[in-house]
GROMACS .gro file of C-alpha atoms in nm:
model
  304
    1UNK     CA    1  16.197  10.694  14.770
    2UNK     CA    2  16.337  10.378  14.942
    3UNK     CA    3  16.056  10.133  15.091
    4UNK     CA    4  16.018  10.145  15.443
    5UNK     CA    5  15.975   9.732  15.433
    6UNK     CA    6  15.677   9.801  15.684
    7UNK     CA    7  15.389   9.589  15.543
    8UNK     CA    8  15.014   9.719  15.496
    9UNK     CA    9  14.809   9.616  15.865
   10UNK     CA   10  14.438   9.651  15.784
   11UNK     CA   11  14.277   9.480  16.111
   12UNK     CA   12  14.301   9.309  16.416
   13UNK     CA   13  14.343   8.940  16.324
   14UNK     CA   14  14.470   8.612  16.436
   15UNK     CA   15  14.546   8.302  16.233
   16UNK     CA   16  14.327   7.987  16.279
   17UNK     CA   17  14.501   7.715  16.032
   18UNK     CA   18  14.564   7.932  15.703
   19UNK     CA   19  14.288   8.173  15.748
   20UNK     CA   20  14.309   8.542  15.893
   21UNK     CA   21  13.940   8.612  16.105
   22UNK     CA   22  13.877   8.840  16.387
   23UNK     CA   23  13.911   8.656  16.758
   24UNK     CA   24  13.626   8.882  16.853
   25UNK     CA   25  13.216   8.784  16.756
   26UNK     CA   26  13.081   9.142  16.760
   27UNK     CA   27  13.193   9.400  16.477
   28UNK     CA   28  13.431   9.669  16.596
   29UNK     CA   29  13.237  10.040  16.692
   30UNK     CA   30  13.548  10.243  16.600
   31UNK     CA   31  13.837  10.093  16.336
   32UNK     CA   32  14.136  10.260  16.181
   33UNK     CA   33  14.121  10.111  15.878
   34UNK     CA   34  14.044  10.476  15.695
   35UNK     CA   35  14.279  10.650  15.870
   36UNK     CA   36  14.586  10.513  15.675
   37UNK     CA   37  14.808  10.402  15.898
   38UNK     CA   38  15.103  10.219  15.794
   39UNK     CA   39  15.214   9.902  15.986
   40UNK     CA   40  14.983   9.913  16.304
   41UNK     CA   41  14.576   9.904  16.325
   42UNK     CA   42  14.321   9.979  16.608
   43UNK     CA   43  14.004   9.857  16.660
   44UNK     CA   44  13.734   9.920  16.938
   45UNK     CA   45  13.517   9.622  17.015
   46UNK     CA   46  13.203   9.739  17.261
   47UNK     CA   47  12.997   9.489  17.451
   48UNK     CA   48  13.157   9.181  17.408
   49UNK     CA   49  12.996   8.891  17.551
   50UNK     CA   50  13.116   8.546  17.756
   51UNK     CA   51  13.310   8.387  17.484
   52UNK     CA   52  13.536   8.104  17.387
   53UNK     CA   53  13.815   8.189  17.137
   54UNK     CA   54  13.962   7.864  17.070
   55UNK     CA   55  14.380   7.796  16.932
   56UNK     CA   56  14.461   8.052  16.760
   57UNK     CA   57  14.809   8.216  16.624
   58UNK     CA   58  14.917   8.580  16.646
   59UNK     CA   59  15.101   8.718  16.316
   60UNK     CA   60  15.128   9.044  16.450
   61UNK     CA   61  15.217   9.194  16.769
   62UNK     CA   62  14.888   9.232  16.977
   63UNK     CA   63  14.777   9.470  17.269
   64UNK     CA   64  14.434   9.429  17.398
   65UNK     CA   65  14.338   9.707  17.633
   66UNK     CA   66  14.055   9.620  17.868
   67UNK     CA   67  13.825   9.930  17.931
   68UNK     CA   68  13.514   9.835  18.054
   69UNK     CA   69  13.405   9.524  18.240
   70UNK     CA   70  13.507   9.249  18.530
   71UNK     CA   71  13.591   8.914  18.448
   72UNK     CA   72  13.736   8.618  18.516
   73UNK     CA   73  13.983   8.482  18.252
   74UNK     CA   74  14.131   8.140  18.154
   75UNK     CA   75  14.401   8.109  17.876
   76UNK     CA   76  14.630   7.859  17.778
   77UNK     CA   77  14.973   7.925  17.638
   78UNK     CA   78  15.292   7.708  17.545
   79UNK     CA   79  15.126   7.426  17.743
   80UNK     CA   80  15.028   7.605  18.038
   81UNK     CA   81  14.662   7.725  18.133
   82UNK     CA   82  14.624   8.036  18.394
   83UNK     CA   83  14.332   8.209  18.544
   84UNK     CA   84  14.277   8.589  18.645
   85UNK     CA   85  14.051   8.848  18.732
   86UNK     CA   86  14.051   9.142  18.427
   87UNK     CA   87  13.949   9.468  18.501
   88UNK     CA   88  13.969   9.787  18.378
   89UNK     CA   89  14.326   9.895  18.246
   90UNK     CA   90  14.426   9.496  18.215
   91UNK     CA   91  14.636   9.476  17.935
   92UNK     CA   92  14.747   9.158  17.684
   93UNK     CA   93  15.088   9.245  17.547
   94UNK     CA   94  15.116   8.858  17.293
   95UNK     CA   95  15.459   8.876  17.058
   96UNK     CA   96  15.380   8.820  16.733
   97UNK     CA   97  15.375   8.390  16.715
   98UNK     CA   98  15.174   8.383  17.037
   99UNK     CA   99  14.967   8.080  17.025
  100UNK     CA  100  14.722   8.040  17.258
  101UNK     CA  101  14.311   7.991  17.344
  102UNK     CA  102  14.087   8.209  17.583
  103UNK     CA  103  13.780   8.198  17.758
  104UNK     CA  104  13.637   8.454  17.994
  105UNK     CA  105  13.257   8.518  18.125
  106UNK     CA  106  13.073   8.834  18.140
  107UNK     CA  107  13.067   9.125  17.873
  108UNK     CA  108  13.330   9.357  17.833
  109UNK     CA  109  13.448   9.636  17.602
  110UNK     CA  110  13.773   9.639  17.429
  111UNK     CA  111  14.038   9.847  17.232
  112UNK     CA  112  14.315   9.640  17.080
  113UNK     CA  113  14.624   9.723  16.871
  114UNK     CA  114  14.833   9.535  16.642
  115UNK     CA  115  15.164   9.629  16.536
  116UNK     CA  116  15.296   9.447  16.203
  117UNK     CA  117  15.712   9.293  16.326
  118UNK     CA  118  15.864   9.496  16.069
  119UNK     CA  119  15.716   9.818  16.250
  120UNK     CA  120  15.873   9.787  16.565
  121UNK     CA  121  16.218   9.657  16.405
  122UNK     CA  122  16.260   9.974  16.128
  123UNK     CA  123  16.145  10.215  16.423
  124UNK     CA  124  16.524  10.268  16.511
  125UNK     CA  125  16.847  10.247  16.373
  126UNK     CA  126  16.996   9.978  16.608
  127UNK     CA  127  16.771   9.764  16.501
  128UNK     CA  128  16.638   9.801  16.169
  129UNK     CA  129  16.881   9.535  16.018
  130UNK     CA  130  16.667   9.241  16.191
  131UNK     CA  131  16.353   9.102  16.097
  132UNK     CA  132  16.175   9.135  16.404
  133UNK     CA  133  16.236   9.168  16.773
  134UNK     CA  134  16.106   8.965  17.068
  135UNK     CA  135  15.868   9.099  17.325
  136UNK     CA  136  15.788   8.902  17.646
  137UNK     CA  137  15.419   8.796  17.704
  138UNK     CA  138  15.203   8.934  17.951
  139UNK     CA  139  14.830   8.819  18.012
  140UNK     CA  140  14.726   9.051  18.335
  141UNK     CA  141  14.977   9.347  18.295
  142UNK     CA  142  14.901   9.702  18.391
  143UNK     CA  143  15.123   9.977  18.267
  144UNK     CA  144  14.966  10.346  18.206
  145UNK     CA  145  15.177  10.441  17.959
  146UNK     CA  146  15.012  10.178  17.702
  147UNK     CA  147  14.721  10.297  17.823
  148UNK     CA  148  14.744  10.680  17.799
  149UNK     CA  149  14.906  10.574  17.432
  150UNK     CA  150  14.635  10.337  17.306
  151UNK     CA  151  14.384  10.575  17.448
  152UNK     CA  152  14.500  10.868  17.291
  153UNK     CA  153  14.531  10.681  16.910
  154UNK     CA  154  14.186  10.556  16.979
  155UNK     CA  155  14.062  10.930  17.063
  156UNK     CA  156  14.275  11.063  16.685
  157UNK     CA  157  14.008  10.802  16.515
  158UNK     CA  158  13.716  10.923  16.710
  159UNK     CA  159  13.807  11.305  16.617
  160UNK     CA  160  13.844  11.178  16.224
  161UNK     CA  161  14.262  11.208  16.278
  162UNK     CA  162  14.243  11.567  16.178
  163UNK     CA  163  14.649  11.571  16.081
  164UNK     CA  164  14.593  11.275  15.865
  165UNK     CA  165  14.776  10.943  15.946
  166UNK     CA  166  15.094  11.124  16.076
  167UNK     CA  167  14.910  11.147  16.411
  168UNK     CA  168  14.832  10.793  16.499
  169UNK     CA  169  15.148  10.708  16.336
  170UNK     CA  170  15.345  10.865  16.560
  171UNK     CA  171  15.138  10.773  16.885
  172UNK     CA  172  15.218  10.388  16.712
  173UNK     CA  173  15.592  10.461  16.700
  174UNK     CA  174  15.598  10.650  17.083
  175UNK     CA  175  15.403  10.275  17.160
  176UNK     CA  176  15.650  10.070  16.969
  177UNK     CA  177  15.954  10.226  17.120
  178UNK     CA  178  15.792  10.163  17.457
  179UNK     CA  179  15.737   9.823  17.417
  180UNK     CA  180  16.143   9.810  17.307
  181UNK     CA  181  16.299   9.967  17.568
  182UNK     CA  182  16.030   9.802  17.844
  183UNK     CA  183  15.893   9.445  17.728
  184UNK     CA  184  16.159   9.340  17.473
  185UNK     CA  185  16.419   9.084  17.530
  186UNK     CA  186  16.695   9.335  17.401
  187UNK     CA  187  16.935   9.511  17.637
  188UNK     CA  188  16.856   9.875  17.725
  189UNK     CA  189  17.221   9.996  17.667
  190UNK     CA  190  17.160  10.001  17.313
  191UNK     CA  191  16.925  10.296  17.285
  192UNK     CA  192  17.017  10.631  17.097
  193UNK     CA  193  17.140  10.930  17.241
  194UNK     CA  194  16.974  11.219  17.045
  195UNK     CA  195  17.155  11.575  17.078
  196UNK     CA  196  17.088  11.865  16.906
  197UNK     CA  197  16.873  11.915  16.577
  198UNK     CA  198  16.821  11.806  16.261
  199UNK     CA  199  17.058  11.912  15.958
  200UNK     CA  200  16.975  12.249  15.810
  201UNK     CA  201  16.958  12.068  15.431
  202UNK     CA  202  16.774  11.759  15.537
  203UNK     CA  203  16.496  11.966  15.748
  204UNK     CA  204  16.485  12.228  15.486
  205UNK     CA  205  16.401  11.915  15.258
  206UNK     CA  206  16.159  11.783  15.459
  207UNK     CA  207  15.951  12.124  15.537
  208UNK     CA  208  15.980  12.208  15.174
  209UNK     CA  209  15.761  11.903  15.099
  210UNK     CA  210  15.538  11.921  15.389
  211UNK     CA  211  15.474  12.311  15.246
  212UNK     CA  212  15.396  12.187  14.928
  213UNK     CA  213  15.178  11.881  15.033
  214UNK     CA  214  15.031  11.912  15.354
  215UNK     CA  215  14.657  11.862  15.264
  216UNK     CA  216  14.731  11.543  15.179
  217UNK     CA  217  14.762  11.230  15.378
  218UNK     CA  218  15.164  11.268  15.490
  219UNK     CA  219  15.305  10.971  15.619
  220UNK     CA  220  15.522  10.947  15.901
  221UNK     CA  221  15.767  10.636  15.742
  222UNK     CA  222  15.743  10.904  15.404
  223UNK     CA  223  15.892  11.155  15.588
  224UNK     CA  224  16.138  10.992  15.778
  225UNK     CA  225  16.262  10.854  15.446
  226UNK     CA  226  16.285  11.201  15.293
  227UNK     CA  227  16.485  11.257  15.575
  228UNK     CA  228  16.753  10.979  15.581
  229UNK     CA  229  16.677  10.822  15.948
  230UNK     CA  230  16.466  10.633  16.136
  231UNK     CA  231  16.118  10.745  16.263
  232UNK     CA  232  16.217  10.777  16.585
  233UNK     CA  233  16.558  10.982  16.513
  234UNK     CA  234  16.324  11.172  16.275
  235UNK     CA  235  16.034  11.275  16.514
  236UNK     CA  236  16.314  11.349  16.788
  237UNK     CA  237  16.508  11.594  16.577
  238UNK     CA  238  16.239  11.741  16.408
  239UNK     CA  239  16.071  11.852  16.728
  240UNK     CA  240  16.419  11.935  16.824
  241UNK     CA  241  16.440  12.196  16.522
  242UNK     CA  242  16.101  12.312  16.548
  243UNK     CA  243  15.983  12.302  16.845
  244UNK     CA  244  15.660  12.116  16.728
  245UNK     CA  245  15.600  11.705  16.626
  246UNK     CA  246  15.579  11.672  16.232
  247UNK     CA  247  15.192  11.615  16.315
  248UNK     CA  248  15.138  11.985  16.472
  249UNK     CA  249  15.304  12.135  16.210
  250UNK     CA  250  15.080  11.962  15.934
  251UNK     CA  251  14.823  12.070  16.146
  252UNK     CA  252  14.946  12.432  16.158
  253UNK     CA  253  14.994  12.425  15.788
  254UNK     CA  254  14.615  12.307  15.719
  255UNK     CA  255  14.463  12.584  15.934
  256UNK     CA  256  14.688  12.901  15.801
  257UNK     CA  257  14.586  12.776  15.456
  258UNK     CA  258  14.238  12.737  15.525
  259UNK     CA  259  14.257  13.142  15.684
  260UNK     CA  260  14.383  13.251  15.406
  261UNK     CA  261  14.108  13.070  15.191
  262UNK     CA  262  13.804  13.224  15.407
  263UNK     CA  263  13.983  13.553  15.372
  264UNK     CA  264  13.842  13.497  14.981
  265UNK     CA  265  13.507  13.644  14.947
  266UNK     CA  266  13.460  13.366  14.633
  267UNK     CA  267  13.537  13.065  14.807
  268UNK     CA  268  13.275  12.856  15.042
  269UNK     CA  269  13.386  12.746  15.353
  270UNK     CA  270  13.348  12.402  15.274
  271UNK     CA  271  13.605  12.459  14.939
  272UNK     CA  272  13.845  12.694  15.215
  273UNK     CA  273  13.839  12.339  15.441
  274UNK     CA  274  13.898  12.105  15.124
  275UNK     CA  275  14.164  12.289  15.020
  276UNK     CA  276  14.340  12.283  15.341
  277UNK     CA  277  14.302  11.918  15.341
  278UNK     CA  278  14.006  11.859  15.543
  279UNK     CA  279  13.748  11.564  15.498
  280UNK     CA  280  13.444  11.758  15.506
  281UNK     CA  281  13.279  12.107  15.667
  282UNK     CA  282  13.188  11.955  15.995
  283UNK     CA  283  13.540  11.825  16.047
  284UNK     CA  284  13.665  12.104  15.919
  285UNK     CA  285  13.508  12.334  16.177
  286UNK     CA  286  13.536  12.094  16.456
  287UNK     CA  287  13.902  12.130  16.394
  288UNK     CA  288  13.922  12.532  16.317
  289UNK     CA  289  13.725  12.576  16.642
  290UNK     CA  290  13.943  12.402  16.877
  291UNK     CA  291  14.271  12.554  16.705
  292UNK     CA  292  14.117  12.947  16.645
  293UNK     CA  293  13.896  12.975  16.946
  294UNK     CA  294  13.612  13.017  16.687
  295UNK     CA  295  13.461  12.899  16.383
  296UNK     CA  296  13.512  12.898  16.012
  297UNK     CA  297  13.177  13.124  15.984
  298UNK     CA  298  13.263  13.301  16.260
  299UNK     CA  299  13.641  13.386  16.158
  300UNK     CA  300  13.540  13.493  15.790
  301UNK     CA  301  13.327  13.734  15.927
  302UNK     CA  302  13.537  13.903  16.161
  303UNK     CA  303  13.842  13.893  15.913
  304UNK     CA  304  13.600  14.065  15.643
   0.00000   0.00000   0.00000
């Protein structure tokens, strides 16, 4: 299978000289560095206090979402220093190559996102010949829809990303294409027209090997690839075809197997959630409840 090019983003990170440290002094509360996404990485930071983060460089794109806490804010960028007020839903949208310092007083809580170049340029076909693509900078931008996005990736980590990366992946790639077609320097006129569904042979391709290995980790770059497109142009034609996102029919896949497994007297219902490619029991019935209507337990006994 051809390489996707998208490198390997484990945390949030900025450069200071030649090393790679967190901007933040407290350890994140909530991280995706488990959940295997390719290309993008959250992390929650809770109680931060008054700091002083002084130059630094961005190599990735970074979105820091404010969610708890007032402050005032000073940062200075390409020679320029600017104050604000940050509240809740303040947003930092910094292009990878950002270069900049920050103060601000008071504690806050923070969840931040950073997207590797190569992510956002190999999300669609227009433009995954170039390297990378420019964003504008914002320092005190509001816009729900990064919000609602970031919020909902942060909420797939909390709930143990019960689809496996393809979840979070895809929320990264709804995010990315956002950030195209609303904060890049690139014209709109360029964006895809999708009509219709995907090809009968490439779909049948790509179920086939969801059917045959959806309890493990699928990745959404893996099956785009299997496909012959671009994410985007595969998560839009696949929903097309199906009428569900690649992630809800993983889903669907892990909890029809694991029925069928606590229909079998001689299986446990931890073994009937491993096998259907859950993490452990208590995710496993988290999961099964909120899908069924009841739980693992509960299901075997009224199927029996």
């Amino acid at each position: 299978m051809a390489n996707s090019g998208v490198l390997p983003v484990d945390a949030v990170e900025v450069m200071k000289g030649s090393c790679a440290l967190c901007p933040f002094p407290t350890r994140s509360s909530i991280t995706s560095k488990g959940a295997g996404w390719k290309g993008i990485a959250m992390e929650s930071f809770s109680d931060i206090p008054g700091v002083a983060i002084p130059d630094h460089e961005h190599p990735t794109h970074f979105v820091n979402l404010l969610t708890q806490g007032e402050i005032k804010a000073q940062w200075t960028t390409e020679g320029r220093s600017h104050t604000a007020t940050n509240s809740p839903g303040t947003i930092y949208l910094l292009p990878a190559g950002t270069r900049d310092r920050l103060t601000w007083s008071g504690p806050t809580t923070r969840v931040v996102l950073v997207m590797e170049p190569g992510f956002l340029s190999r999300s669609l076909e227009h433009t995954a010949h170039l390297d990378e693509i420019d964003l504008t900078t914002h320092w005190n931008l509001r816009d729900r829809h990064i919000q609602s996005l970031m919020l909902a990736m942060h909420a797939d980590l909390e709930d143990g990303s019960p689809a496996g990366p393809l979840y979070g992946e895809s929320l990264g790639l709804t995010l990315g294409l956002y950030l195209i077609r609303r904060y890049s320097t690139r014209s709109r006129s360029n964006s895809l027209q999708l009509t219709g569904g995907m090809p009968t042979a490439r779909l049948n391709r790509v179920l086939d090997f969801i059917n045959q290995n959806f309890a493990q980790d699928l990745r959404l770059w893996e099956l785009a690839e299997l496909a012959g497109m671009s994410p985007h142009y595969f998560c839009e034609l696949f929903k097309a075809s199906t009428g569900l996102t690649a992630y809800q029919y993983v889903l669907q896949c892990r909890i029809e197997r694991a029925k069928r497994c606590l229909r079998n007297p001689q299986l446990s219902v931890g073994d009937a959630g491993v096998a259907a490619g859950f993490s452990d029991q208590s995710h496993f019935t988290k999961v099964f409840r909120r899908k069924v209507g009841v739980t693992p337990m509960k299901y075997r006994s009224q199927a029996g």
